[in-house]
Amino acid sequence: MEAVAVIGAGLAGSEAALQIAGAGFDVILHEMRPVVQTAAHQTAHCAELVCSNSLGSALPDRAGGVLQAELRVLGCQLLPLAEKNSVPAGAALAVDRLLFGQAVTAAIEAHPRIELRRGELAAIPDGNCIVASGPLTSAALAMAIQRLTGTDHLAFFDAIAPVVVADSLDLEVIFAGARWGTGEPDYLNIPLTKAEYDTFVDGLLRADKHEMKDFEAADPRAKQFFERCLPVEVLAARGRESLRFGPLRPVGLDDPRSGRWPWAVLQLRRENALGTLYNLVGFQTNLKYGPQQELLRSLPGMQNAEFVRLGSMHRNTFLNSPQVLYSTLEFRRRPGLFFAGQITGMEGYLGNIGSGLLAGLNMVQRLLGKEPATPPRETLLGALTQHVAESPSPNFQPMKAEFGLLPPLVPPVKKALRRQAYAARSAAEMAGFRHNLGLDTASPALPEDHANHL
Ligand SMILES: Cc1cc2nc3c(=O)[nH]c(=O)nc-3n(C[C@H](O)[C@H](O)[C@H](O)COP(=O)(O)OP(=O)(O)OC[C@H]3O[C@@H](n4cnc5c(N)ncnc54)[C@H](O)[C@@H]3O)c2cc1C
């Protein structure tokens, strides 16, 4: 059987390669570094962490800890290496990034079924392949992906608006309704008086903002993108009324309490099919996270808002996954071609390792002549992959694993106990998924000396 091609030895590609090789199949892992560098990586190591060295909370009732537990159940290969090379970081799993990168590289180089081939791949090979080339996919490969998906289905920057948990909103103040009262009242509307609007605009102009990184500013596509997708603070700086005539337009929105249009309205739109999350429409922003949360919580009805994502704008190559991927991470139009990692629209180091794990397991399913599978929606990995492949948002943007993506607990559980209940449900569901994939009975995949090396 021909070797599986994996493009990109980052977090997702390294995990996928180890999974496939571990199941007894040959892999050629293509990594362009150090022959061609990205603007963010510093080394030639596989699975280099480019910024923070934290893989998130390790507490068993936090999203990070629950996702870690799920990945362990599925036999994740990178997680034990992260634990072996961890540094003290309180309740978080943080690693010495050099030692972690070296350990992953060593595991890959030592594996008898993996060939690590250094050099840029400019085309997607025929045959079984996983594309895991990350947020800084090389230009030539990005063009090849666009040829496959259509130019509309690959973005080079994200423009993320904050996403909030529905049941943290005060619906005594925020009202449901459609503009001009036409159609279903699908939107939630935050009404602002003139005084509230003025205070909000002042806060927006005063708040600390993230500066664009040098490599982002130097990108010839950046200017065009930022002009098309203006952050709200830039719009506000163009004139006090700009937001009121732009994303905070109140026309046609009667506040049921007054029967009149408010001075301005910030609209919220469903982010997921379950209706557990809402995004702030047109509210892409580069405000720093602390001031951003503070400002948004100062809005009427938002005082207890829980955010699963805050606004940001970055250089980021990602697919319009709901149009092109199944939740198994397989490309809809070509069986045997999978995408994994940040290019699928997932965020977070751990989620990206998880996507590599899932793509790897599903590639193995294909190689065994079986159908790829999706983890249950009640697990964070399943909820994230299903969100990525099925998000109803017309403007799909990346997302990380958060409890807000999970379906509500049945019967309902008190807020104080909800996180533990999510964790327990996920553990039971993931154990079932592992069993269904046949992983309970899988024979040890690594030769003895290699297992010792890990
Ligand atoms: C500047 C920056 C800061 C970030 N900070 C954080 C953070 O603090 N926390 C966080 O969770 N996430 C952060 N991210 C996102 C982070 O990149 C992902 O979470 C994670 O690294 C994605 O894993 P991946 O495997 O998809 O991509 P990567 O880890 O980037 O791996 C992709 C690999 O593909 C290779 N490649 C690309 N094109 C080709 C080609 N044509 N041929 C062969 N190889 C190729 C690249 O060299 C790279 O090694 C940041 C991203 C950037 C750009």
Coordinates of C-alpha atoms and ligand atoms in Angstrom, one line a residue:
M1 CA 0.0 0.0 0.0
E2 CA 1.3 3.5 -0.9
A3 CA 2.4 5.6 2.0
V4 CA 0.0 8.3 3.3
A5 CA 1.2 11.8 2.7
V6 CA 0.9 14.2 5.7
I7 CA 1.6 17.9 4.9
G8 CA 3.0 19.9 7.8
A9 CA 4.8 18.5 10.9
G10 CA 3.1 21.0 13.3
L11 CA 0.9 19.9 16.2
A12 CA -1.8 18.4 14.0
G13 CA 0.4 16.8 11.3
S14 CA 2.8 15.2 13.9
E15 CA 0.0 13.7 15.8
A16 CA -1.7 12.4 12.7
A17 CA 1.5 10.8 11.4
L18 CA 2.2 9.1 14.7
Q19 CA -1.4 7.7 14.7
I20 CA -1.3 6.3 11.2
A21 CA 2.2 4.9 11.7
G22 CA 1.2 3.5 15.0
A23 CA -1.6 1.6 13.3
G24 CA 1.0 -0.1 11.1
F25 CA 0.8 2.1 7.9
D26 CA 3.6 4.0 6.2
V27 CA 3.7 7.8 6.3
I28 CA 5.6 10.4 4.5
L29 CA 5.5 13.6 6.6
H30 CA 6.4 16.7 4.6
E31 CA 7.7 19.6 6.6
M32 CA 9.1 22.7 4.8
R33 CA 11.1 24.0 7.7
P34 CA 14.0 24.7 7.9
V35 CA 14.3 24.8 4.0
V36 CA 11.5 27.3 3.9
Q37 CA 10.7 29.1 7.2
T38 CA 7.3 30.6 8.3
A39 CA 7.1 34.1 9.7
A40 CA 6.5 32.8 13.2
H41 CA 8.4 29.5 13.7
Q42 CA 12.0 29.7 15.0
T43 CA 13.3 26.1 14.8
A44 CA 13.2 23.1 12.6
H45 CA 11.4 21.0 15.2
C46 CA 8.2 19.3 14.6
A47 CA 5.2 20.5 16.7
E48 CA 6.9 23.8 17.5
L49 CA 4.7 26.0 19.7
V50 CA 5.0 29.5 18.1
C51 CA 3.8 31.7 21.0
S52 CA 2.5 30.7 24.4
N53 CA 4.0 27.6 25.9
S54 CA 0.7 26.6 27.7
L55 CA -1.7 23.9 26.4
G56 CA -4.4 25.3 28.7
S57 CA -5.9 24.3 32.0
A58 CA -5.2 20.7 33.2
L59 CA -8.1 20.8 35.8
P60 CA -10.5 17.9 35.2
D61 CA -13.5 20.2 35.2
R62 CA -12.2 22.9 32.8
A63 CA -12.5 22.7 29.0
G64 CA -8.8 22.2 28.6
G65 CA -8.7 19.4 31.2
V66 CA -11.7 17.7 29.7
L67 CA -10.2 17.8 26.2
Q68 CA -6.9 16.4 27.5
A69 CA -8.8 13.5 29.1
E70 CA -10.7 12.8 25.8
L71 CA -7.4 12.8 23.9
R72 CA -5.8 10.4 26.3
V73 CA -8.8 8.0 25.9
L74 CA -8.2 8.1 22.1
G75 CA -4.5 7.3 22.6
C76 CA -3.0 10.7 21.8
Q77 CA 0.7 10.5 21.2
L78 CA 1.8 14.2 21.8
L79 CA 0.1 14.6 25.1
P80 CA 2.4 12.2 27.0
L81 CA 5.4 14.0 25.4
A82 CA 4.0 17.4 26.6
E83 CA 3.6 16.0 30.2
K84 CA 7.1 14.6 30.1
N85 CA 8.5 18.0 29.1
S86 CA 6.2 20.1 31.2
V87 CA 7.2 23.1 33.4
P88 CA 5.5 24.2 36.6
A89 CA 2.5 26.4 35.7
G90 CA 0.0 26.0 38.4
A91 CA -3.2 24.4 37.1
A92 CA -2.1 24.6 33.5
L93 CA -0.2 22.2 31.3
A94 CA 2.8 24.2 30.1
V95 CA 5.8 22.8 28.4
D96 CA 9.5 23.7 27.8
R97 CA 8.9 24.4 24.1
L98 CA 12.4 23.4 22.9
L99 CA 12.4 20.1 24.8
F100 CA 8.8 19.3 23.7
G101 CA 9.7 20.1 20.0
Q102 CA 12.8 18.0 20.3
A103 CA 10.9 15.1 21.9
V104 CA 8.2 15.1 19.1
T105 CA 10.9 15.3 16.4
A106 CA 12.8 12.4 18.0
A107 CA 9.6 10.3 18.2
I108 CA 8.9 10.9 14.5
E109 CA 12.5 10.4 13.3
A110 CA 12.7 7.2 15.3
H111 CA 9.5 5.7 14.0
P112 CA 10.2 3.0 11.5
R113 CA 7.1 3.7 9.5
I114 CA 7.5 7.5 9.2
E115 CA 9.8 9.2 6.7
L116 CA 10.2 12.9 7.6
R117 CA 10.8 14.7 4.3
R118 CA 12.1 18.3 4.6
G119 CA 10.9 20.7 1.9
E120 CA 7.9 22.6 0.7
L121 CA 5.1 20.8 -0.9
A122 CA 3.4 23.0 -3.5
A123 CA 0.6 20.6 -4.5
I124 CA -1.7 18.2 -2.8
P125 CA -0.6 14.7 -3.8
D126 CA -3.0 12.2 -5.3
G127 CA -3.9 9.4 -3.0
N128 CA -4.4 9.3 0.8
C129 CA -3.3 12.6 2.2
I130 CA -3.8 14.8 5.3
V131 CA -3.2 18.6 4.9
A132 CA -2.1 20.0 8.2
S133 CA -0.1 23.0 7.0
G134 CA -1.4 25.4 9.6
P135 CA -2.2 29.1 9.8
L136 CA 0.9 30.0 7.9
T137 CA 0.5 27.6 5.0
S138 CA 3.0 28.4 2.3
A139 CA 1.7 30.6 -0.6
A140 CA 2.2 27.9 -3.2
L141 CA 0.3 25.3 -1.2
A142 CA -2.5 27.8 -0.4
M143 CA -3.0 28.3 -4.1
A144 CA -3.2 24.6 -4.7
I145 CA -5.8 24.4 -1.9
Q146 CA -7.8 27.2 -3.5
R147 CA -7.7 25.4 -6.8
L148 CA -9.3 22.5 -5.0
T149 CA -11.8 24.3 -2.9
G150 CA -12.5 27.5 -4.9
T151 CA -11.1 30.9 -4.0
D152 CA -14.0 31.8 -1.7
H153 CA -13.3 28.8 0.5
L154 CA -9.9 29.7 1.8
A155 CA -9.3 32.8 4.0
F156 CA -5.9 34.4 4.8
F157 CA -7.0 36.5 7.8
D158 CA -9.6 36.0 10.5
A159 CA -11.9 38.7 11.6
I160 CA -13.4 37.3 14.8
A161 CA -16.3 38.9 16.6
P162 CA -16.9 37.9 20.2
V163 CA -19.1 34.9 21.0
V164 CA -21.1 34.8 24.1
V165 CA -23.0 31.9 26.0
A166 CA -26.7 32.4 25.5
D167 CA -27.8 31.7 29.0
S168 CA -25.4 34.3 30.5
L169 CA -27.4 37.1 28.8
D170 CA -30.1 39.1 30.6
L171 CA -33.2 38.6 28.4
E172 CA -35.2 41.1 30.5
V173 CA -33.1 43.8 28.8
I174 CA -31.9 42.2 25.6
F175 CA -34.9 41.5 23.3
A176 CA -35.5 39.0 20.5
G177 CA -36.7 40.5 17.2
A178 CA -36.1 40.8 13.4
R179 CA -35.5 44.1 11.7
W180 CA -38.9 45.6 10.6
G181 CA -40.6 42.7 12.4
T182 CA -40.3 40.5 9.3
G183 CA -39.5 36.8 9.6
E184 CA -38.6 34.9 12.7
P185 CA -37.2 36.9 15.7
D186 CA -33.8 35.2 15.2
Y187 CA -31.7 38.0 16.5
L188 CA -31.1 39.1 20.0
N189 CA -30.8 42.9 20.3
I190 CA -29.0 45.0 22.9
P191 CA -30.7 48.4 23.0
L192 CA -28.6 51.5 23.8
T193 CA -29.8 55.0 24.8
K194 CA -27.9 58.0 23.5
A195 CA -26.0 58.3 26.8
E196 CA -25.1 54.6 26.8
Y197 CA -24.0 54.7 23.1
D198 CA -21.8 57.8 23.8
T199 CA -20.2 56.1 26.8
F200 CA -19.6 53.0 24.8
V201 CA -18.0 54.8 21.9
D202 CA -15.7 56.7 24.3
G203 CA -14.7 53.4 25.9
L204 CA -14.0 51.9 22.5
L205 CA -11.7 54.7 21.5
R206 CA -9.9 54.7 24.9
A207 CA -9.3 51.0 25.2
D208 CA -5.9 49.3 24.6
K209 CA -5.6 47.6 21.2
H210 CA -3.4 44.9 19.9
E211 CA -0.9 46.0 17.3
M212 CA -0.5 44.1 14.1
K213 CA 2.6 41.9 14.0
D214 CA 5.3 42.9 11.6
F215 CA 4.8 40.0 9.3
E216 CA 1.0 40.6 9.2
A217 CA 1.5 44.3 8.4
A218 CA 4.0 43.4 5.6
D219 CA 1.5 41.0 4.0
P220 CA 0.3 42.6 0.8
R221 CA -3.2 41.3 1.4
A222 CA -3.5 42.9 4.8
K223 CA -4.4 46.4 3.8
Q224 CA -7.2 45.2 1.5
F225 CA -8.5 42.9 4.1
F226 CA -8.6 45.4 7.0
E227 CA -10.3 48.0 4.8
R228 CA -13.0 45.5 3.8
C229 CA -13.4 44.2 7.4
L230 CA -12.9 47.2 9.6
P231 CA -12.5 46.7 13.3
V232 CA -15.2 48.5 15.2
E233 CA -12.7 50.8 17.0
V234 CA -11.4 52.0 13.6
L235 CA -14.9 52.6 12.5
A236 CA -15.7 54.5 15.7
A237 CA -12.6 56.7 15.2
R238 CA -13.9 57.8 11.8
G239 CA -16.8 59.6 13.4
R240 CA -19.0 59.4 16.5
E241 CA -22.1 58.3 14.5
S242 CA -20.4 55.8 12.2
L243 CA -21.3 52.8 14.4
R244 CA -24.9 53.9 14.6
F245 CA -25.0 54.0 10.9
G246 CA -23.1 50.8 10.6
P247 CA -23.1 47.6 12.7
L248 CA -25.1 49.3 15.5
R249 CA -27.9 50.5 13.2
P250 CA -31.2 50.6 15.2
V251 CA -33.6 51.2 12.3
G252 CA -36.6 48.8 12.2
L253 CA -35.9 47.4 15.6
D254 CA -38.7 48.2 18.0
D255 CA -37.8 47.7 21.7
P256 CA -40.8 45.9 23.2
R257 CA -40.5 47.9 26.4
S258 CA -40.8 51.3 24.7
G259 CA -42.3 50.4 21.4
R260 CA -39.7 52.6 19.8
W261 CA -36.3 52.2 18.0
P262 CA -33.4 52.6 20.5
W263 CA -30.7 55.1 19.8
A264 CA -28.4 52.2 18.7
V265 CA -28.6 48.4 18.8
L266 CA -25.9 45.8 18.9
Q267 CA -27.3 42.6 17.4
L268 CA -26.5 39.0 18.4
R269 CA -26.9 36.2 16.0
R270 CA -26.9 32.4 16.6
E271 CA -23.4 30.9 16.3
N272 CA -24.3 27.3 16.5
A273 CA -27.3 25.2 15.5
L274 CA -28.0 24.3 19.2
G275 CA -28.5 28.0 20.0
T276 CA -26.3 27.9 23.0
L277 CA -23.9 30.5 21.6
Y278 CA -24.4 33.9 20.0
N279 CA -21.9 36.2 18.1
L280 CA -21.9 40.0 18.1
V281 CA -22.8 40.8 14.6
G282 CA -20.2 42.9 12.7
F283 CA -18.2 43.4 15.9
Q284 CA -14.7 42.3 14.7
T285 CA -12.2 44.0 17.0
N286 CA -8.5 44.2 18.0
L287 CA -9.2 45.4 21.5
K288 CA -7.0 43.7 24.1
Y289 CA -9.0 40.9 25.8
G290 CA -9.2 42.5 29.3
P291 CA -10.6 45.9 28.2
Q292 CA -12.7 44.2 25.6
Q293 CA -14.5 42.0 28.1
E294 CA -14.9 45.0 30.5
L295 CA -16.4 47.2 27.8
L296 CA -18.8 44.5 26.5
R297 CA -20.0 43.7 30.0
S298 CA -20.8 47.4 30.5
L299 CA -23.5 47.1 27.9
P300 CA -27.2 46.7 29.0
G301 CA -28.0 43.0 29.7
M302 CA -24.4 41.9 29.3
Q303 CA -23.2 42.4 32.9
N304 CA -22.8 38.6 33.4
A305 CA -21.8 37.7 29.8
E306 CA -19.6 34.7 29.5
F307 CA -17.4 34.8 26.4
V308 CA -16.3 31.6 24.6
R309 CA -14.3 33.7 22.1
L310 CA -13.2 37.3 22.2
G311 CA -12.7 39.4 19.1
S312 CA -9.4 39.4 17.2
M313 CA -8.0 39.8 13.8
H314 CA -4.9 37.8 12.7
R315 CA -3.1 36.4 9.7
N316 CA -4.6 32.9 9.5
T317 CA -5.1 30.5 6.6
F318 CA -8.4 28.6 7.1
L319 CA -11.0 26.8 5.1
N320 CA -14.6 27.7 4.9
S321 CA -15.0 24.3 6.5
P322 CA -18.8 24.1 6.8
Q323 CA -18.9 24.1 3.0
V324 CA -16.0 21.7 2.3
L325 CA -15.4 19.3 5.2
Y326 CA -17.4 16.6 6.9
S327 CA -17.2 16.4 10.7
T328 CA -14.8 13.5 10.2
L329 CA -12.4 16.1 8.8
E330 CA -12.6 14.4 5.4
F331 CA -12.8 16.7 2.3
R332 CA -16.4 16.3 0.9
R333 CA -15.3 15.9 -2.7
R334 CA -12.4 13.5 -2.3
P335 CA -12.5 10.5 0.0
G336 CA -9.1 9.8 1.5
L337 CA -8.2 13.5 1.7
F338 CA -8.4 15.0 5.2
F339 CA -7.6 18.4 6.7
A340 CA -6.4 18.8 10.3
G341 CA -5.2 21.6 12.6
Q342 CA -5.8 25.3 12.4
I343 CA -6.5 25.2 8.7
T344 CA -9.8 23.6 9.5
G345 CA -10.8 26.6 11.6
M346 CA -10.0 25.1 15.0
E347 CA -8.1 27.1 17.5
G348 CA -5.9 26.3 20.4
Y349 CA -2.9 24.0 20.7
L350 CA -4.8 21.2 22.3
G351 CA -7.7 21.3 19.9
N352 CA -5.3 21.2 17.0
I353 CA -3.5 18.2 18.4
G354 CA -7.0 16.6 18.8
S355 CA -7.9 17.4 15.1
G356 CA -4.7 15.7 14.0
L357 CA -5.5 12.7 16.2
L358 CA -9.0 12.5 14.7
A359 CA -7.8 12.9 11.1
G360 CA -5.2 10.2 11.8
L361 CA -7.7 7.8 13.3
N362 CA -10.1 8.4 10.4
M363 CA -7.4 7.9 7.8
V364 CA -6.7 4.5 9.4
Q365 CA -10.4 3.7 9.1
R366 CA -10.2 4.5 5.4
L367 CA -7.1 2.3 5.0
L368 CA -8.9 -0.5 6.7
G369 CA -11.8 -0.1 4.4
K370 CA -14.1 1.3 7.1
E371 CA -16.1 4.6 7.2
P372 CA -14.5 7.5 9.1
A373 CA -16.4 8.5 12.3
T374 CA -17.2 11.6 14.3
P375 CA -16.8 11.7 18.0
P376 CA -20.1 12.3 19.9
R377 CA -21.4 15.8 20.1
E378 CA -21.3 15.5 23.9
T379 CA -17.5 15.4 23.8
L380 CA -15.4 18.6 23.3
L381 CA -13.6 17.1 20.4
G382 CA -16.9 16.0 18.8
A383 CA -18.6 19.4 19.5
L384 CA -15.6 21.3 18.0
T385 CA -15.3 19.2 14.8
Q386 CA -19.1 19.3 14.3
H387 CA -19.1 23.0 14.9
V388 CA -16.3 23.4 12.3
A389 CA -18.1 21.3 9.7
E390 CA -21.7 22.4 10.4
S391 CA -21.6 26.0 11.7
P392 CA -24.7 27.8 10.4
S393 CA -22.9 31.2 10.6
P394 CA -22.7 32.9 7.2
N395 CA -19.3 34.2 8.1
F396 CA -17.5 31.1 9.5
Q397 CA -14.6 32.0 11.8
P398 CA -12.2 29.9 13.9
M399 CA -13.3 28.5 17.3
K400 CA -11.6 26.7 20.2
A401 CA -13.0 23.9 22.4
E402 CA -15.3 25.4 25.0
F403 CA -18.2 24.1 27.1
G404 CA -20.5 26.5 25.3
L405 CA -20.4 24.2 22.2
L406 CA -21.8 21.3 24.1
P407 CA -25.5 20.4 24.1
P408 CA -27.4 21.3 27.3
L409 CA -27.4 18.6 30.0
V410 CA -30.6 16.6 30.3
P411 CA -32.0 16.8 32.9
P412 CA -30.6 20.3 33.6
V413 CA -27.9 20.6 36.2
K414 CA -27.3 23.6 38.5
K415 CA -24.7 26.0 37.2
A416 CA -22.2 25.3 40.1
L417 CA -22.2 21.5 39.2
R418 CA -22.4 21.9 35.4
R419 CA -18.6 21.6 34.6
Q420 CA -18.3 18.3 36.5
A421 CA -21.4 17.0 34.7
Y422 CA -20.0 17.9 31.3
A423 CA -16.7 16.2 32.2
A424 CA -18.5 13.0 33.4
R425 CA -20.7 12.9 30.3
S426 CA -17.8 13.5 27.9
A427 CA -15.8 10.6 29.6
A428 CA -18.6 8.2 29.2
E429 CA -19.3 9.2 25.6
M430 CA -15.6 9.1 24.6
A431 CA -15.2 5.7 26.1
G432 CA -18.0 4.5 23.9
F433 CA -16.5 6.1 20.8
R434 CA -13.1 4.5 21.5
H435 CA -14.8 1.1 21.7
N436 CA -16.8 1.6 18.5
L437 CA -13.5 2.5 16.7
G438 CA -12.1 -0.8 17.8
L439 CA -9.3 1.0 19.8
D440 CA -10.0 -1.1 22.9
T441 CA -8.8 -4.2 21.1
A442 CA -6.1 -2.6 18.9
S443 CA -2.8 -4.4 19.3
P444 CA 0.3 -2.4 20.5
A445 CA 1.4 -0.6 17.4
L446 CA 5.0 0.2 18.2
P447 CA 8.0 -2.0 18.3
E448 CA 9.3 -2.5 21.9
D449 CA 12.5 -0.4 21.5
H450 CA 10.5 2.4 20.0
A451 CA 7.9 2.4 22.8
N452 CA 10.8 2.7 25.3
H453 CA 12.2 5.6 23.4
L454 CA 8.9 7.5 23.7
Ligands
LIG1 C1 2.0 34.3 15.4 C2 1.1 33.2 15.9 C3 0.9 33.0 17.3 C4 0.1 32.0 17.8 N1 -0.1 31.9 19.2 C5 -0.8 30.9 19.6 C6 -1.0 30.7 21.1 O1 -0.4 31.4 21.9 N2 -1.8 29.7 21.5 C7 -2.4 28.8 20.6 O2 -3.1 27.9 21.1 N3 -2.3 29.0 19.3 C8 -1.5 30.0 18.8 N4 -1.4 30.2 17.4 C9 -2.1 29.3 16.6 C10 -1.2 28.1 16.4 O3 -0.5 28.2 15.2 C11 -2.0 26.8 16.5 O4 -2.7 26.6 17.6 C12 -1.2 25.5 16.2 O5 0.2 25.7 16.0 C13 -1.7 25.0 14.9 O6 -1.3 23.7 14.7 P1 -1.2 23.3 13.2 O7 -0.6 21.9 13.3 O8 -2.5 23.5 12.5 O9 -0.2 24.3 12.5 P2 1.4 24.5 12.8 O10 1.8 24.0 14.1 O11 1.7 25.9 12.3 O12 2.0 23.5 11.7 C14 1.9 23.6 10.3 C15 3.2 23.1 9.7 O13 3.1 23.1 8.3 C16 4.3 23.5 7.7 N5 4.0 23.9 6.3 C17 3.3 24.9 5.9 N6 3.2 24.9 4.5 C18 3.9 23.8 4.1 C19 4.1 23.3 2.8 N7 3.7 23.9 1.7 N8 4.9 22.2 2.7 C20 5.4 21.6 3.9 N9 5.1 22.0 5.1 C21 4.4 23.2 5.3 C22 4.7 24.6 8.6 O14 6.1 24.8 8.5 C23 4.4 24.1 10.0 O15 5.4 23.4 10.6 C24 -0.6 31.2 16.9 C25 -0.4 31.3 15.5 C26 0.4 32.3 15.0 C27 0.6 32.4 13.6

